[in-house]
CSV table of C-alpha atoms in Angstrom, one decimal:
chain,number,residue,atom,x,y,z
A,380,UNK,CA,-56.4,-43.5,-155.6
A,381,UNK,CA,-53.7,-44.4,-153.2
A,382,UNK,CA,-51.1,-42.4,-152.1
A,383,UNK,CA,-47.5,-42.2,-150.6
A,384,UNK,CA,-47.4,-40.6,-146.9
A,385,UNK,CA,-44.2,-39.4,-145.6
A,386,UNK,CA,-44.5,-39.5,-142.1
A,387,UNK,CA,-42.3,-37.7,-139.7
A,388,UNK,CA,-40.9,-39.7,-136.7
A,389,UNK,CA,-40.1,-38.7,-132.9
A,390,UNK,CA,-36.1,-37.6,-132.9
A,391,UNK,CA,-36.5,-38.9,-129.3
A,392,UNK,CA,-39.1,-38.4,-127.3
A,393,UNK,CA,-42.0,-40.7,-128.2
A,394,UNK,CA,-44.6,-38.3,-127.3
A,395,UNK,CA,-43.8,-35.9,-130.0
A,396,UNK,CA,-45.4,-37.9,-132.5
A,397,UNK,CA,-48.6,-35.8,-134.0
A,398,UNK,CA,-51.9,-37.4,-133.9
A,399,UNK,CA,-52.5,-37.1,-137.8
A,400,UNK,CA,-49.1,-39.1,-138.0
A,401,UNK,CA,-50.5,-41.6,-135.6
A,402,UNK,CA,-54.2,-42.3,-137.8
A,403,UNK,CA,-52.6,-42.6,-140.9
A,404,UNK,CA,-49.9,-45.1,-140.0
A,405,UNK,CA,-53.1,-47.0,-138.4
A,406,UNK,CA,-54.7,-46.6,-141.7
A,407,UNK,CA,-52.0,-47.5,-144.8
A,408,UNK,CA,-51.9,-50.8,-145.6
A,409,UNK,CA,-48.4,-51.2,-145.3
A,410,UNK,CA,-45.0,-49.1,-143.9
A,411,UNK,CA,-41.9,-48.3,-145.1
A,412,UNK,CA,-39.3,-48.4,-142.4
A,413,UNK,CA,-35.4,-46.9,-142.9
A,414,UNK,CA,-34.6,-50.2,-139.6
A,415,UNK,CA,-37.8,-52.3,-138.9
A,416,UNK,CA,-36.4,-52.9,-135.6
A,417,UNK,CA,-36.5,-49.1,-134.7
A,418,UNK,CA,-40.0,-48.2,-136.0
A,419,UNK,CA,-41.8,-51.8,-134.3
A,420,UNK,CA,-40.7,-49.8,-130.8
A,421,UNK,CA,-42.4,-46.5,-131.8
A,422,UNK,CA,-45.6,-48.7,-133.2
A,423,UNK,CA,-45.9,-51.1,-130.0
A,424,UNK,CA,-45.8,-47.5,-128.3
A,425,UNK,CA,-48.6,-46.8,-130.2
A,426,UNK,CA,-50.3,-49.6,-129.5
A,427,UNK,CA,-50.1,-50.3,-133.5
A,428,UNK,CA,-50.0,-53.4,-135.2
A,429,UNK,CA,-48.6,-53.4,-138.5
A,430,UNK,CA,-46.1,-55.2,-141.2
A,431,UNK,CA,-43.0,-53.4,-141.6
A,432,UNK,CA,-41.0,-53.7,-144.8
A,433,UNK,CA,-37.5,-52.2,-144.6
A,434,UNK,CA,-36.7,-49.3,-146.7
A,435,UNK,CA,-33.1,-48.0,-146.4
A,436,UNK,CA,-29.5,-46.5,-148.3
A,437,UNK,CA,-28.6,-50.1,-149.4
A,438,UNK,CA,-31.9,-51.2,-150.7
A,439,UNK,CA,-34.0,-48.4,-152.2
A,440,UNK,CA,-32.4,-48.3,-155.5
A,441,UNK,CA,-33.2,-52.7,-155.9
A,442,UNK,CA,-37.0,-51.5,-154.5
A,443,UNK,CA,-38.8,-48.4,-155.0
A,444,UNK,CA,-40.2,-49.6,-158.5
A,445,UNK,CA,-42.0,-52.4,-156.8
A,446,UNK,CA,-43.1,-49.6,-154.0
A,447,UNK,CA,-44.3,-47.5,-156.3
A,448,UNK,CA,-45.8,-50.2,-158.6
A,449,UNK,CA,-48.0,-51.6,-155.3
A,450,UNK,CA,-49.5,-48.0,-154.6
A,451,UNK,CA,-50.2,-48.0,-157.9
A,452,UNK,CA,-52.3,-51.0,-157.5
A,453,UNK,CA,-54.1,-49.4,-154.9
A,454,UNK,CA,-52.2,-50.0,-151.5
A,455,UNK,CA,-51.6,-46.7,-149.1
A,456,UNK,CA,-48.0,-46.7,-147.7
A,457,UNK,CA,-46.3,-44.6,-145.4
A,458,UNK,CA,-42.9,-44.0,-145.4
A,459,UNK,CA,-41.1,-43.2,-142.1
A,460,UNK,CA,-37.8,-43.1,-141.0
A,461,UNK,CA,-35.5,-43.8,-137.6
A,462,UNK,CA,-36.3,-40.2,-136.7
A,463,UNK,CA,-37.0,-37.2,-138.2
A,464,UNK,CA,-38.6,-36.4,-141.4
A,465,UNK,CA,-37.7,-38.7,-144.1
A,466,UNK,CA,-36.0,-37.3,-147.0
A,467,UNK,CA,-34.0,-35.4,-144.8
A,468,UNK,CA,-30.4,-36.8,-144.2
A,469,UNK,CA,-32.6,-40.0,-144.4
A,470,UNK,CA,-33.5,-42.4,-147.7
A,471,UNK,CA,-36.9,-40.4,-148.9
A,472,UNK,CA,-36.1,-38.7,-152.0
A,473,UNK,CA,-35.3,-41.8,-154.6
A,474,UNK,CA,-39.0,-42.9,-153.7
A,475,UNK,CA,-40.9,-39.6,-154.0
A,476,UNK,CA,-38.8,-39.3,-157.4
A,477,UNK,CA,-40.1,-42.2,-158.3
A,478,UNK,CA,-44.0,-41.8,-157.2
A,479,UNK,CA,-44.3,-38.9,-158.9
A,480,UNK,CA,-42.7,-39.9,-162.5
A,481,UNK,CA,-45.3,-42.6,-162.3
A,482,UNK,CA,-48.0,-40.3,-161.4
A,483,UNK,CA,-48.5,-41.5,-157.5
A,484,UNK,CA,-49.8,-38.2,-155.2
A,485,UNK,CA,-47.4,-37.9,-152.3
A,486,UNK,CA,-48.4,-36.3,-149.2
A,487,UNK,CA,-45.9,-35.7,-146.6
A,488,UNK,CA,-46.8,-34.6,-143.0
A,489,UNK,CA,-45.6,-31.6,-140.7
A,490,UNK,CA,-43.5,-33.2,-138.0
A,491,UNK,CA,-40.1,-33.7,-136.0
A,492,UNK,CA,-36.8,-32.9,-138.1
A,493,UNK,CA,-33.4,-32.1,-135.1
A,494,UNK,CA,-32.4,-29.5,-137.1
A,495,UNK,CA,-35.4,-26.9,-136.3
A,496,UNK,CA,-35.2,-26.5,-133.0
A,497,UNK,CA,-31.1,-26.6,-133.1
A,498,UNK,CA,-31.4,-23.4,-135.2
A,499,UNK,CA,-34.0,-21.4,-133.3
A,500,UNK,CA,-32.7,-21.8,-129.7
A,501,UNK,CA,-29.0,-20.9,-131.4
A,502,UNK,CA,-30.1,-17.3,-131.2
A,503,UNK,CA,-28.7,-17.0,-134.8
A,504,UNK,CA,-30.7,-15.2,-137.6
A,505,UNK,CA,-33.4,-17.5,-138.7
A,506,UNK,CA,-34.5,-16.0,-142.0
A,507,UNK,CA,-32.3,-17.3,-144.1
A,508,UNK,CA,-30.1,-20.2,-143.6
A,509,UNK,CA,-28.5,-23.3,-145.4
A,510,UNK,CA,-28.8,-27.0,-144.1
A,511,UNK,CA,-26.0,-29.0,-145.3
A,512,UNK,CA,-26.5,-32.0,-143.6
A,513,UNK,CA,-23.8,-34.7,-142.7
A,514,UNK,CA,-20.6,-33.5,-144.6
A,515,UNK,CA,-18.9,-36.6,-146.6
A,516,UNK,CA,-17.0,-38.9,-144.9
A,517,UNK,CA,-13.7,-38.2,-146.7
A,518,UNK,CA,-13.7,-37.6,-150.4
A,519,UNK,CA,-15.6,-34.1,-151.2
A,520,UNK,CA,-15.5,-33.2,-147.4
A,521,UNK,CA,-12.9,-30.4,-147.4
A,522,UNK,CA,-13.9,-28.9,-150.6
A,523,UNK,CA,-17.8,-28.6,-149.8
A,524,UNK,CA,-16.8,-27.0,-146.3
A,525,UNK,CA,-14.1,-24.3,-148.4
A,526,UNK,CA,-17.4,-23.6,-150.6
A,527,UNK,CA,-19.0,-22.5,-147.8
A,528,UNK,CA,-16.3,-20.4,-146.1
A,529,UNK,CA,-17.6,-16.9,-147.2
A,530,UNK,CA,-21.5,-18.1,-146.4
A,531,UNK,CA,-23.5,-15.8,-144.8
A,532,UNK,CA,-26.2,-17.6,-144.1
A,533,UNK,CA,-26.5,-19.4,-140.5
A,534,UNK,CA,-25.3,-22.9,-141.6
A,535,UNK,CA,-26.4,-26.0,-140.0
A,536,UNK,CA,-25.0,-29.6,-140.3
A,537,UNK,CA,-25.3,-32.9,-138.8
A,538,UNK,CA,-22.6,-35.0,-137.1
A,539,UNK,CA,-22.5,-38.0,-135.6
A,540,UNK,CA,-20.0,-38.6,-132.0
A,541,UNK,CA,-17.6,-40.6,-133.5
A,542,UNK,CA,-16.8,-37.5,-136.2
A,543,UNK,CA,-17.8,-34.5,-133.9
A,544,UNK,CA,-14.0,-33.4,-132.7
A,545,UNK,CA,-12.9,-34.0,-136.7
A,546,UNK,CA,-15.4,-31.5,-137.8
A,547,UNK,CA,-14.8,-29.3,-135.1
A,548,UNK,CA,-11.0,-29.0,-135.7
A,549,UNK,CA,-11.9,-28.4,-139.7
A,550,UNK,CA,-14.4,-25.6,-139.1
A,551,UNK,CA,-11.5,-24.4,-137.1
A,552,UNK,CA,-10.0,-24.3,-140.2
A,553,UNK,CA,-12.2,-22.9,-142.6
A,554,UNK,CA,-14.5,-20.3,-140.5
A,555,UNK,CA,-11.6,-19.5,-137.9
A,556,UNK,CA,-11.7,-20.4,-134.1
A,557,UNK,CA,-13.6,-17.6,-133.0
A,558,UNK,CA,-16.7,-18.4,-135.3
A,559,UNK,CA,-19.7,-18.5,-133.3
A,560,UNK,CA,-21.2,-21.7,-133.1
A,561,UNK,CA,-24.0,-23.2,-130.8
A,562,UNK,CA,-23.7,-27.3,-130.6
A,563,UNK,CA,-27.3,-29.4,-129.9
A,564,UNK,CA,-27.1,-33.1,-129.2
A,565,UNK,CA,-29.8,-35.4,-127.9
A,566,UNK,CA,-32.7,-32.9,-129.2
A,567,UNK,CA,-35.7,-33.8,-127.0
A,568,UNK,CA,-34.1,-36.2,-124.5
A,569,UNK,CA,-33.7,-36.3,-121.2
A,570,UNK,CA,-30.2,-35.3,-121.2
A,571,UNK,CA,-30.5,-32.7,-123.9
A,572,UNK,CA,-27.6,-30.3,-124.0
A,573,UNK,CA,-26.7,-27.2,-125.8
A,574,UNK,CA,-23.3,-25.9,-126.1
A,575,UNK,CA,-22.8,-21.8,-127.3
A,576,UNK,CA,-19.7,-20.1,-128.0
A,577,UNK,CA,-17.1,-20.2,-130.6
A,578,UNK,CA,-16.0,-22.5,-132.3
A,579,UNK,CA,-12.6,-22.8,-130.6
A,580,UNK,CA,-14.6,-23.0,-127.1
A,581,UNK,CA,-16.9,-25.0,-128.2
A,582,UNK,CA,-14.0,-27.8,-129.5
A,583,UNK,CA,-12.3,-27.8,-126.0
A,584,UNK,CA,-15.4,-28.5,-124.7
A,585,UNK,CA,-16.2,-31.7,-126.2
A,586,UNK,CA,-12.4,-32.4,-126.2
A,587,UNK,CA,-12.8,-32.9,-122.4
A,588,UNK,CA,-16.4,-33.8,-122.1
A,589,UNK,CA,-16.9,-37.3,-124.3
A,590,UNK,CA,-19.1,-36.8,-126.9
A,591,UNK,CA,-22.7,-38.8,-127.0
A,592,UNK,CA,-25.5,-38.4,-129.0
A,593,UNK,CA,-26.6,-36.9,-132.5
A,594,UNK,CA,-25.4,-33.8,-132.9
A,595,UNK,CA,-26.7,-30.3,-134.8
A,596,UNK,CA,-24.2,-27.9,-135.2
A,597,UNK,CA,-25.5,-24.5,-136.2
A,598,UNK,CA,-22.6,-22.1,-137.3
A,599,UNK,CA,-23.3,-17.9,-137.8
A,600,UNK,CA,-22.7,-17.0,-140.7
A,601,UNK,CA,-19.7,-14.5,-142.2
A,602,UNK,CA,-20.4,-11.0,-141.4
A,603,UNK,CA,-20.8,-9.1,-144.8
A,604,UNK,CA,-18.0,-6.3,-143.5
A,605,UNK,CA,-15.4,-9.5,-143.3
A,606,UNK,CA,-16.3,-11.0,-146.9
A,607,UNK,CA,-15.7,-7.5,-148.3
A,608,UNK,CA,-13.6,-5.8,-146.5
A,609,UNK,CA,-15.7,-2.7,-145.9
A,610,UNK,CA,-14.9,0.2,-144.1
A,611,UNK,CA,-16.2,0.4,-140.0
A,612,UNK,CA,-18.4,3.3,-141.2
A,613,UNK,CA,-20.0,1.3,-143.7
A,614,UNK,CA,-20.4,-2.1,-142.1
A,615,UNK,CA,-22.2,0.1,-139.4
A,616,UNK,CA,-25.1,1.1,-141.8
A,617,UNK,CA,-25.4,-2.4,-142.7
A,618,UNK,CA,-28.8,-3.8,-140.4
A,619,UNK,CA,-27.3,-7.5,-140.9
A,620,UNK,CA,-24.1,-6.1,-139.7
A,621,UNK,CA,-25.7,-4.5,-136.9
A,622,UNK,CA,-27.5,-7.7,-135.8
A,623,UNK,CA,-24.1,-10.0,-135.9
A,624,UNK,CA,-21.8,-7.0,-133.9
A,625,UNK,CA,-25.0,-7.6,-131.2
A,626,UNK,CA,-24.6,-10.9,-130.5
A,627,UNK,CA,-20.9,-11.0,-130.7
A,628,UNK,CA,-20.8,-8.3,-128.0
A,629,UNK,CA,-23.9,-10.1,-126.0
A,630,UNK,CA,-21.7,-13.3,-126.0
A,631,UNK,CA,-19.0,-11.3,-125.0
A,632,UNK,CA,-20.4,-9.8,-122.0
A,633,UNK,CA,-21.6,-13.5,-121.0
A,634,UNK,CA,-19.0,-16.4,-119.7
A,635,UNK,CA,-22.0,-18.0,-119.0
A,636,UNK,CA,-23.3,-18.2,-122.7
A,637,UNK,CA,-19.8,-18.8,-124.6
A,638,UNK,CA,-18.4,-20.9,-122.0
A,639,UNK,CA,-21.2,-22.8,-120.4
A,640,UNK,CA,-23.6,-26.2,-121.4
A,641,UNK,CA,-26.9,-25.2,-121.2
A,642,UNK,CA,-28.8,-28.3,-119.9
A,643,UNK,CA,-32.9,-28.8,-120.0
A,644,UNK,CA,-33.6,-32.0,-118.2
A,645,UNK,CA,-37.0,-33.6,-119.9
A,646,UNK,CA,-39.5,-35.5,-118.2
């Protein structure tokens, strides 16, 4: 029986693409692309040759019955987006919805997504943590980031160039300027660039350096003694506690981490 592959996509280097990723989008019979124009690059890469039939935010409600309805009949599809893992930030759920009400199997492969490697090299705790995505625009914005002002959690989001001082300025707002935060943007490229410190530091940064690029912002999460107001003694028997007073003195003791772009140039 055919099946729907979602297929993760280089965030920007074309060499990250997995090998599994690269036989089955030689083997479906046809691919779903988020821009056509985007994915033909990665398949003449690839040295691929196949039809493209754009799958995106402003379609995928008019389409994904028919999708589903020709993998029903027996056609393989994959499913791939700009970059990334689809589904994620990226149109993906509506169609696996939809496969699996109408009994399709859905296979989706291990692969690039920004946000991973944004929260390991933060240095924040990596056993629990909340993705949130791109915030809304403007209606819902303010209100989803006061939900998450007594998170604890290490909480990622996405943010584009154009909105990256905006969102900088509110987390100002609602986690206070001396949050720590640590700032990825072009993930993988040759100009890669990750900026550490608070949150304060962080937005004078970019304020004089122009912003370029996707960016991951990954933000530490609210240190249990704040949200309840425990005593020193207390908060000091706390192992969570304990981990968050470490880094805030480490970043402390180092101009170079909270202050400081930290560059790796890729080949």
């Amino acid at each position: 029986m055919a099946k729907l592959y979602i297929v993760p996509t280089p965030i920007g280097n074309l060499d990250d693409i997995t090998l599994r990723a690269v036989n089955v989008l030689r083997e479906v019979d046809f691919i779903l692309a988020e821009d056509t124009r985007t994915s033909s690059v990665l398949l003449k890469h690839l040295g691929i040759e196949k039809r493209l039939h754009a799958h995106h935010k402003f379609n995928e409600h008019a389409t994904v019955r028919m999708v589903a309805e020709s993998i029903a009949a027996g056609r393989n599809a994959a499913l791939v987006s700009d970059a990334g893992t689809p589904g994620i930030s990226d149109p993906g759920f509506l169609l696996v919805r939809t496969c699996i009400e109408a009994g399709i199997e859905v296979e989706t492969l291990p692969g690039a997504t920004a946000f991973v490697p944004a929260l390991v090299q933060s240095g924040f705790p990596c056993d629990r943590f909340c993705f949130e995505g791109f915030l809304p625009q403007k209606k819902g914005r303010n209100k989803q980031l006061q939900a998450l002002a007594d998170e604890s959690r290490t909480m990622i989001f996405y943010e584009s160039p154009y909105r990256i001082i905006k969102c900088l300025e509110q987390f100002v707002e609602v986690f206070g300027e001396d949050r720590l935060i640590s700032v990825s943007r072009e993930l993988t490229k040759k100009f890669e660039e990750t900026v550490r410190g608070t949150i304060g530091e962080v937005l004078e940064y970019f304020s004089k350096h122009a912003p370029r690029g996707e960016f991951v912002l990954v933000v530490a999460g609210k240190s249990k003694s704040n949200r309840n107001n425990q005593t020193d003694e207390t908060a000091s028997n706390d192992p969570q506690h304990e981990d968050f007073t470490t880094y805030i003195d480490i970043a402390q003791q180092s101009s170079e981490y909270r202050s400081k772009s930290s560059k790796t140039p890729k080949a």
